[in-house]
Coordinates of C-alpha atoms and ligand atoms in Angstrom, one line a residue:
X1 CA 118.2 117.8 76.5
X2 CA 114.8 116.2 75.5
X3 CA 111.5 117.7 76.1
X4 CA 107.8 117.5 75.6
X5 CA 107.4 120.2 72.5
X6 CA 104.0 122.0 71.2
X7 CA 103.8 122.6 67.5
X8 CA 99.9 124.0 67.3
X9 CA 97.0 122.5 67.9
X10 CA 97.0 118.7 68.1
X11 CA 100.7 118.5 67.6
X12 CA 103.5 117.5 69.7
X13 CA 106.7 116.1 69.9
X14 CA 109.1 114.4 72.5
X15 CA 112.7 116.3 71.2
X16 CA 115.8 117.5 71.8
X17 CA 116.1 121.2 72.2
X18 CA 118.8 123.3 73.8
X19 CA 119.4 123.4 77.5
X20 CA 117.8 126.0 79.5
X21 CA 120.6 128.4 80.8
X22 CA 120.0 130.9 84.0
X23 CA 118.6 134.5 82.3
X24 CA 118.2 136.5 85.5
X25 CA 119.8 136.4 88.6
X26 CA 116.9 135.1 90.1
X27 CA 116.6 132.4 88.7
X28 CA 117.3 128.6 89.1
X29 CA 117.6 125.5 86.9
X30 CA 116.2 122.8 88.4
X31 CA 116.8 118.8 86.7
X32 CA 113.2 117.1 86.8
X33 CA 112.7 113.8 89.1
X34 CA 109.0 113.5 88.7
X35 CA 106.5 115.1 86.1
X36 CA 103.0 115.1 84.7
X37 CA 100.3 115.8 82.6
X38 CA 97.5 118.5 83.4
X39 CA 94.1 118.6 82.0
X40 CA 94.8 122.4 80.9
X41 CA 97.7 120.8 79.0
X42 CA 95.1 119.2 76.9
X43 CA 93.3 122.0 76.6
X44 CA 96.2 123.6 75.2
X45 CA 96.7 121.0 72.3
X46 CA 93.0 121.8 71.8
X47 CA 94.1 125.0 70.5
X48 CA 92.2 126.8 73.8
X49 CA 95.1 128.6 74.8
X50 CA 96.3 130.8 72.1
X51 CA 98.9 132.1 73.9
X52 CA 101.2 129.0 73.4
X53 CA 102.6 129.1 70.8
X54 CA 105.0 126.5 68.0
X55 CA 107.8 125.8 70.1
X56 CA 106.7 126.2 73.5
X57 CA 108.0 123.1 76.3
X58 CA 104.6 122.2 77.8
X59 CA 104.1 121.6 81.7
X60 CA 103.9 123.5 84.7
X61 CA 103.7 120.7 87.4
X62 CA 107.6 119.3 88.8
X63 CA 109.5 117.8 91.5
X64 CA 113.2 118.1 90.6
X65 CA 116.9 118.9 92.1
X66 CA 118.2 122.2 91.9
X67 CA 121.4 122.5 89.5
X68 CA 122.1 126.1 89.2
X69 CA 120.7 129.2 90.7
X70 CA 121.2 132.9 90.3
X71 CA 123.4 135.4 92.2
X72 CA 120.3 136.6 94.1
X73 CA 118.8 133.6 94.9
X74 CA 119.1 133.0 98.6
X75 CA 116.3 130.0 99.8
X76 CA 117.4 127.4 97.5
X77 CA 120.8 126.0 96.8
X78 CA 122.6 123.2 94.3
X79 CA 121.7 119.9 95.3
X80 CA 118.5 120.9 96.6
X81 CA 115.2 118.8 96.5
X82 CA 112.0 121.5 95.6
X83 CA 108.5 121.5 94.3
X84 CA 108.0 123.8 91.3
X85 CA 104.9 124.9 91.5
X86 CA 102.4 125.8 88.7
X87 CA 102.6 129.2 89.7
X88 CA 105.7 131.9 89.8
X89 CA 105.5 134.9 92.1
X90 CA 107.7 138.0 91.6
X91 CA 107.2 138.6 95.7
X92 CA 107.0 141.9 95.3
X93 CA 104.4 143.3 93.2
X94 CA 101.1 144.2 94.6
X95 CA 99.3 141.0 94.0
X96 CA 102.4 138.8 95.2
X97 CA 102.0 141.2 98.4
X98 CA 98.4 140.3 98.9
X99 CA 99.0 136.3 98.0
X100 CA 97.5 136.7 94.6
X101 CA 100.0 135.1 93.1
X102 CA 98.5 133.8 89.8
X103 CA 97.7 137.6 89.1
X104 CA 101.6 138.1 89.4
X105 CA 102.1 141.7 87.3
X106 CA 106.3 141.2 88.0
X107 CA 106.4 138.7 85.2
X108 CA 105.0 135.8 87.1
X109 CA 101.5 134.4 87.2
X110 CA 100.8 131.0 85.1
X111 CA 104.1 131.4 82.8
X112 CA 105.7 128.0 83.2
X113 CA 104.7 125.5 79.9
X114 CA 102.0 128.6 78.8
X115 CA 104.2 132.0 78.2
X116 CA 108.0 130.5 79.0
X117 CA 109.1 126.9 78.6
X118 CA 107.7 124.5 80.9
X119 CA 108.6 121.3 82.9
X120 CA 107.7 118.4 80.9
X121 CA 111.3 118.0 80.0
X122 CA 114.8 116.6 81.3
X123 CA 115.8 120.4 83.0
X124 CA 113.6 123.8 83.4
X125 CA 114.7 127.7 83.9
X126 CA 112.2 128.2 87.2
X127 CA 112.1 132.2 87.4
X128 CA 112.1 134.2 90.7
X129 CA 113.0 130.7 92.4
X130 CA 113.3 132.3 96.0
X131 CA 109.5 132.9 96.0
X132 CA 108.6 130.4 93.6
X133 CA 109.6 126.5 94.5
X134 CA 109.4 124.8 97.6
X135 CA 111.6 122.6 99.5
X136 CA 110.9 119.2 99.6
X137 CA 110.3 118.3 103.2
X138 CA 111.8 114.5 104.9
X139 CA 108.8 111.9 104.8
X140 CA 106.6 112.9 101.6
X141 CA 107.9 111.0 98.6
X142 CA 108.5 112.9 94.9
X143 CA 105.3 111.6 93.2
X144 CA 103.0 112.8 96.5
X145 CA 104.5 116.7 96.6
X146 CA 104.4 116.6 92.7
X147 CA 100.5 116.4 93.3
X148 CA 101.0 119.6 95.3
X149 CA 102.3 121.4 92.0
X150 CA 98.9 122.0 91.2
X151 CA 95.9 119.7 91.4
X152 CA 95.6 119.9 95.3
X153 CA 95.8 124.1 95.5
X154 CA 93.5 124.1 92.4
X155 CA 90.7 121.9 94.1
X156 CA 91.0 123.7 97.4
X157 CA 91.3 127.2 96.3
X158 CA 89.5 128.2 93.1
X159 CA 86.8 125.1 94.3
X160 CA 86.5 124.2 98.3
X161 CA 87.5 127.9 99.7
X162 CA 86.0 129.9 96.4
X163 CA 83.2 128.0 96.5
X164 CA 82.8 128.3 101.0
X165 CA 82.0 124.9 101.3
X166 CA 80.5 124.8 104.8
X167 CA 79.4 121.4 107.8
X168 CA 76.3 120.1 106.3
X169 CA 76.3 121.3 102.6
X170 CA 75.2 119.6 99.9
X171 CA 78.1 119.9 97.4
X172 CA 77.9 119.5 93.8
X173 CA 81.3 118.3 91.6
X174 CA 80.9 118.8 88.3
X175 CA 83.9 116.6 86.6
X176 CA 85.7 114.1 88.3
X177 CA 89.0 114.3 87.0
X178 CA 92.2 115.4 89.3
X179 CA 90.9 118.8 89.8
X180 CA 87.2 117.3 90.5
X181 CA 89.2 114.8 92.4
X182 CA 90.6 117.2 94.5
X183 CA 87.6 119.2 94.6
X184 CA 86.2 116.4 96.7
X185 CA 89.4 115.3 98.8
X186 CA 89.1 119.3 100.1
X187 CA 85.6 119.4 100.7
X188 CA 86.0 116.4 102.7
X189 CA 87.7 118.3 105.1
X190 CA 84.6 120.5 105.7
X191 CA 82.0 117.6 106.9
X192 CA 79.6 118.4 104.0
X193 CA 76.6 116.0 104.5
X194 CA 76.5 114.9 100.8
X195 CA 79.0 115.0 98.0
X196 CA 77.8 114.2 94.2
X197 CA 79.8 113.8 91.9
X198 CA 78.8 114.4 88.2
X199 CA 81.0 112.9 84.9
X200 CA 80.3 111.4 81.4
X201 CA 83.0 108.7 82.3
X202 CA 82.3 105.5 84.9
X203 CA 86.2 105.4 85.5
X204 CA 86.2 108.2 86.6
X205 CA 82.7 107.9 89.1
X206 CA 84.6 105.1 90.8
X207 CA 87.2 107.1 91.3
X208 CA 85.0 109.9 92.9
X209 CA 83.7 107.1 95.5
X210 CA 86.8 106.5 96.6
X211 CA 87.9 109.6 97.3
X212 CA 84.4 110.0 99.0
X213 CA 81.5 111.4 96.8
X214 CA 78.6 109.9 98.5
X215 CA 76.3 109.8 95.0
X216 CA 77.4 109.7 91.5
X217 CA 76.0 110.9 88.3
X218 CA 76.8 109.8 85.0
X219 CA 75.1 113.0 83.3
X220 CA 75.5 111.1 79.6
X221 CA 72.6 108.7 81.0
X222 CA 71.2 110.1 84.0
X223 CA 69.3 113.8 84.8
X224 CA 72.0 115.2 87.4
X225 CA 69.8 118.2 87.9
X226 CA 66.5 116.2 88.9
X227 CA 68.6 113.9 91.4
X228 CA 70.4 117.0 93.2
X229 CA 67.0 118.1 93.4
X230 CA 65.6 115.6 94.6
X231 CA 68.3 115.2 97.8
X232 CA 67.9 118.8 98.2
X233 CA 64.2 118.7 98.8
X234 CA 63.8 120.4 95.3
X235 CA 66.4 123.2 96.5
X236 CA 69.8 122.7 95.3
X237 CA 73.1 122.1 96.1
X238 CA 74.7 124.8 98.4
X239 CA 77.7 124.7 96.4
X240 CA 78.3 123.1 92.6
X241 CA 82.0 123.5 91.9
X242 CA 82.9 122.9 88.0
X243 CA 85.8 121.4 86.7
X244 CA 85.6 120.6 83.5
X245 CA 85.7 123.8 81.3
X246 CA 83.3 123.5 78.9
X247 CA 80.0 125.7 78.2
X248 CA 77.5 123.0 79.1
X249 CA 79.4 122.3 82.4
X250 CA 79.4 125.6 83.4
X251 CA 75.5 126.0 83.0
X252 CA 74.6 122.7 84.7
X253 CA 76.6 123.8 87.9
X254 CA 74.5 127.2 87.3
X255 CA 71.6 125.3 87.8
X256 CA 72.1 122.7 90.1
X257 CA 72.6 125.2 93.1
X258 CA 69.9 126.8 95.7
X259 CA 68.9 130.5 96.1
X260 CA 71.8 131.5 98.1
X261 CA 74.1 128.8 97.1
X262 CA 78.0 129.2 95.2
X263 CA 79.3 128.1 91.8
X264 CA 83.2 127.7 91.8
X265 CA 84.5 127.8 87.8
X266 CA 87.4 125.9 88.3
X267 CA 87.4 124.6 84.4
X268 CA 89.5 126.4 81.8
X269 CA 87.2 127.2 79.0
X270 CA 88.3 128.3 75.2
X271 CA 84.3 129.1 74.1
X272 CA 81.9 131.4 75.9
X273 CA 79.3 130.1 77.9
X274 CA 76.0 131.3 78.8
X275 CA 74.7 133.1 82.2
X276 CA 71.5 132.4 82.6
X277 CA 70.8 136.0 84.4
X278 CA 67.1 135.7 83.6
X279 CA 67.1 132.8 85.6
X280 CA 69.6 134.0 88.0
X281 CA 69.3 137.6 88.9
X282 CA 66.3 136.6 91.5
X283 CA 68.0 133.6 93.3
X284 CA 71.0 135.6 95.5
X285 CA 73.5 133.3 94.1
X286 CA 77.6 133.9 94.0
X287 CA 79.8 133.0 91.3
X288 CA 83.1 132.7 91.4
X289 CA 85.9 131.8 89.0
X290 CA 89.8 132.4 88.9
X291 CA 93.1 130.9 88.6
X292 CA 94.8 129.4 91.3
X293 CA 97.3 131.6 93.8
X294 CA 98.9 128.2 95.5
X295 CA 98.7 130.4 98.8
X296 CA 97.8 127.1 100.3
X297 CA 100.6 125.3 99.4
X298 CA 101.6 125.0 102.7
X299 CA 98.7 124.2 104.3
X300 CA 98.0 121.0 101.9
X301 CA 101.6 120.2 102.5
X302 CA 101.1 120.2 106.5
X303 CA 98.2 118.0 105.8
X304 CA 99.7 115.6 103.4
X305 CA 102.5 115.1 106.5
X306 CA 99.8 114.9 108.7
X307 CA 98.5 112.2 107.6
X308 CA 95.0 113.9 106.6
X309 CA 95.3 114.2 102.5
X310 CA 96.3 111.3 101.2
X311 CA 98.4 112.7 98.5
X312 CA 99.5 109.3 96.6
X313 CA 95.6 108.3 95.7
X314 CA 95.8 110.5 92.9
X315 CA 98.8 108.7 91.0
X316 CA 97.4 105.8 88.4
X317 CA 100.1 105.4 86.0
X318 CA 104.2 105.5 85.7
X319 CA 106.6 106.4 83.0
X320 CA 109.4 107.0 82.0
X321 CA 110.8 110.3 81.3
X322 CA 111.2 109.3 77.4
X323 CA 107.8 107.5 77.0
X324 CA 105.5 110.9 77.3
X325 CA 104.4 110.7 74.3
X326 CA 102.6 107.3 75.5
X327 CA 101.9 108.8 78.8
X328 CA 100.0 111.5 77.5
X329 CA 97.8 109.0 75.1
X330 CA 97.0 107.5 78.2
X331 CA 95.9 110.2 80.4
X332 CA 94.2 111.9 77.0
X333 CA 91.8 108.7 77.1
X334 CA 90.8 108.4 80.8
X335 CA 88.0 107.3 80.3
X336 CA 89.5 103.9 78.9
X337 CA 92.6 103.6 81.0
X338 CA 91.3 104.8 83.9
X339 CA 94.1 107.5 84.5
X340 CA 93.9 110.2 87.2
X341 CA 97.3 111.4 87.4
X342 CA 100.3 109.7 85.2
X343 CA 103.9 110.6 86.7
X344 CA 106.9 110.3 84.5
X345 CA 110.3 110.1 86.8
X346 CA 113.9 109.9 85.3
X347 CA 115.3 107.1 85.1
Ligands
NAD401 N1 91.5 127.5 87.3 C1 92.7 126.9 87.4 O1 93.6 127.5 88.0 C2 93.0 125.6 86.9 C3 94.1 124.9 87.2 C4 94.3 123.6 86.7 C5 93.3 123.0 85.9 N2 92.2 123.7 85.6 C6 91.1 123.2 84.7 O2 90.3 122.3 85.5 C7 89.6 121.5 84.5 C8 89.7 120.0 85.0 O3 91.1 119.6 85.0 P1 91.4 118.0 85.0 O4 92.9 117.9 85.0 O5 90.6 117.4 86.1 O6 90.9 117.6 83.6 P2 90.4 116.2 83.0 O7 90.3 116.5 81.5 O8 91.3 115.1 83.5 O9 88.9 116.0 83.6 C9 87.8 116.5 83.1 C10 86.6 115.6 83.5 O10 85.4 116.2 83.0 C11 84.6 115.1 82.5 N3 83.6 115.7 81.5 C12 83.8 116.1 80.2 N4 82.7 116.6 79.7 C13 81.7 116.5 80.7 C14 80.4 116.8 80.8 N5 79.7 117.4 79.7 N6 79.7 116.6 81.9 C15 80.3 116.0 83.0 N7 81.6 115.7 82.9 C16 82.3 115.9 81.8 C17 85.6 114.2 81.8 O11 85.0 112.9 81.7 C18 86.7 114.2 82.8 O12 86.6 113.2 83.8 C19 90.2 121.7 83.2 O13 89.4 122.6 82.5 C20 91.6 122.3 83.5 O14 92.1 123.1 82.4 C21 92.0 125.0 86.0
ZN402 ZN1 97.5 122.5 85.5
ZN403 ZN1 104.3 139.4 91.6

């Protein structure tokens, strides 16, 4: 089969490799109808995750069809339609048991296209499959439950429900990309009186206003800090959730929230960034980062069918299973093609 191969940082290669086979009897092979690209995946060809390694099939976000599963597999049969989501659970250790999911110590966690080979290819092995796809309900088309692989538990999690996002806050988004995206969509549901929206790149501000950010900020020409102040009465935002990973990210959300207020890390970052505990320690703030669980996958997914998340206004670009090495220049330069989400289906 062909897939989407990292060789180190700033190198890879659409190739053929071998086919994945079943290893464990929980497991499934599922063929892949619908893929894409996460920001983390460009963190990785960064060279900020040194655990992938030469070799590794990148991706960890699918919609496909099962074509084999294990002997112990018992949800999910041949022929089936699932989500693979960007995290695996064991179901059994103690973190599975308490929905932590991403913390997985059974050999789950974030594994797919980071530790194992991932999903940006023609087939993927999906480990403990029982407890770690979903099936595909009637009425919600490929491309919309792909954006449940990740993007839409991400936001909502390690952001809107890390972060308590409450009626009437004031709620800082640092990045506007999916995640950011995302961010916003799920703090939508919470009636926050303002959202602001903070990026470098005026694609992706318009996007932000039309998923509902009622202010933007484009913090390469405008003091983001002085205007949340400035709607805050010289306060701060109750909540500033980051999602963009870098140090400078992280310290602006720092800053831009009130004595009392949250900061949700969503961002993956490779370098350390700075606490500013001196300026802190006084203001009775909570900080919170993590990696998603996807515990909420299926409340998102009884939204998306209800009609309240609007799953689809994430998806900006098509391709091609065979064209990811194009698909990727395009999402890698957002801010000139305007990407948000590409999806690459099979033809
Ligand atoms: N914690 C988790 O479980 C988890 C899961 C998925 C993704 N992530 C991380 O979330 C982050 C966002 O993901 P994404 O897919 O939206 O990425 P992305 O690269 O598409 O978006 C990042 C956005 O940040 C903006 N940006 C860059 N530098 C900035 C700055 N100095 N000030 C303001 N904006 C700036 C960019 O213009 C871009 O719009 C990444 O770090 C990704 O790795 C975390
Ligand atoms: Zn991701
Ligand atoms: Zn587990």
């Amino acid at each position: 089969m062909r897939a989407l191969v990292y060789h180190g940082p700033g190198k890879k290669q659409w190739e053929e490799v071998p086919d994945p086979v079943l290893q464990a009897d929980t497991d499934a092979i599922v063929r892949v109808d619908a893929v894409t690209i996460c920001g983390t995946d460009l963190h990785i060809l960064k060279g900020d995750v040194p655990a992938v390694t030469d070799g590794r099939i990148l991706g960890h976000e699918a919609v496909g069809t099962v074509t084999a599963i294990g002997s112990a597999v018992k949800n999910i049969k041949v022929g089936d339609k699932v989500l693979v989501s960007c995290i695996t659970a064991c179901g059994s250790c103690r973190y599975c048991r308490e929905g932590s999911y991403g913390q997985c110590l059974g050999g789950g966690g974030w594994i797919l296209g980071h530790l194992i080979d991932g999903t940006q290819a023609e087939y993927v092995r999906v480990p403990f499959a029982d407890t770690s796809t979903y099936a595909a309900p009637a009425g919600v088309s490929d491309e919309n439950l792909l954006m449940l692989a990740d993007i839409l538990p991400t936001g909502y999690e390690v952001g809107v429900l890390n972060g308590t996002v409450r009626p009437g806050d004031v709620v800082a988004v640092v990045g506007a990309g999916p995640i950011g995206l995302s961010a916003i969509m799920g703090s939508k549901l919470y009636s926050p009186s303002h959202i602001v929206a903070i990026d470098m790149a005026d694609a992706r501000l318009e996007a932000a206003k039309a998923f509902g950010a009622d202010i933007v900020i484009n913090n390469s020409r405008e003091d983001a800090l002085a205007a949340v102040k400035e709607l805050t009465g010289g306060l701060g935002a109750d909540v500033a959730i980051e999602a963009v990973g870098v140090p400078a990210t992280f310290e602006l959300s720092a800053a831009l929230i009130r004595p009392g207020g949250h900061v949700a890390n969503i961002g993956v970052h490779g370098t350390p960034a700075t606490l500013h505990l001196e300026e802190l320690w006084i203001k009775n703030v909570t900080i919170t980062t993590g990696l998603v669980d996807t515990y909420s996958t299926p409340t998102l997914l009884s939204l998306i069918r209800g009609g309240s998340l609007d799953a689809g206004k994430f998806i900006t670009h098509h391709f091609g299973l065979d064209e990811f090495m194009s698909a990727y220049d395009v999402f890698g330069n957002a801010a000139d093609t305007g990407a948000l989400k590409v999806v690459l289906t099979r033809s």
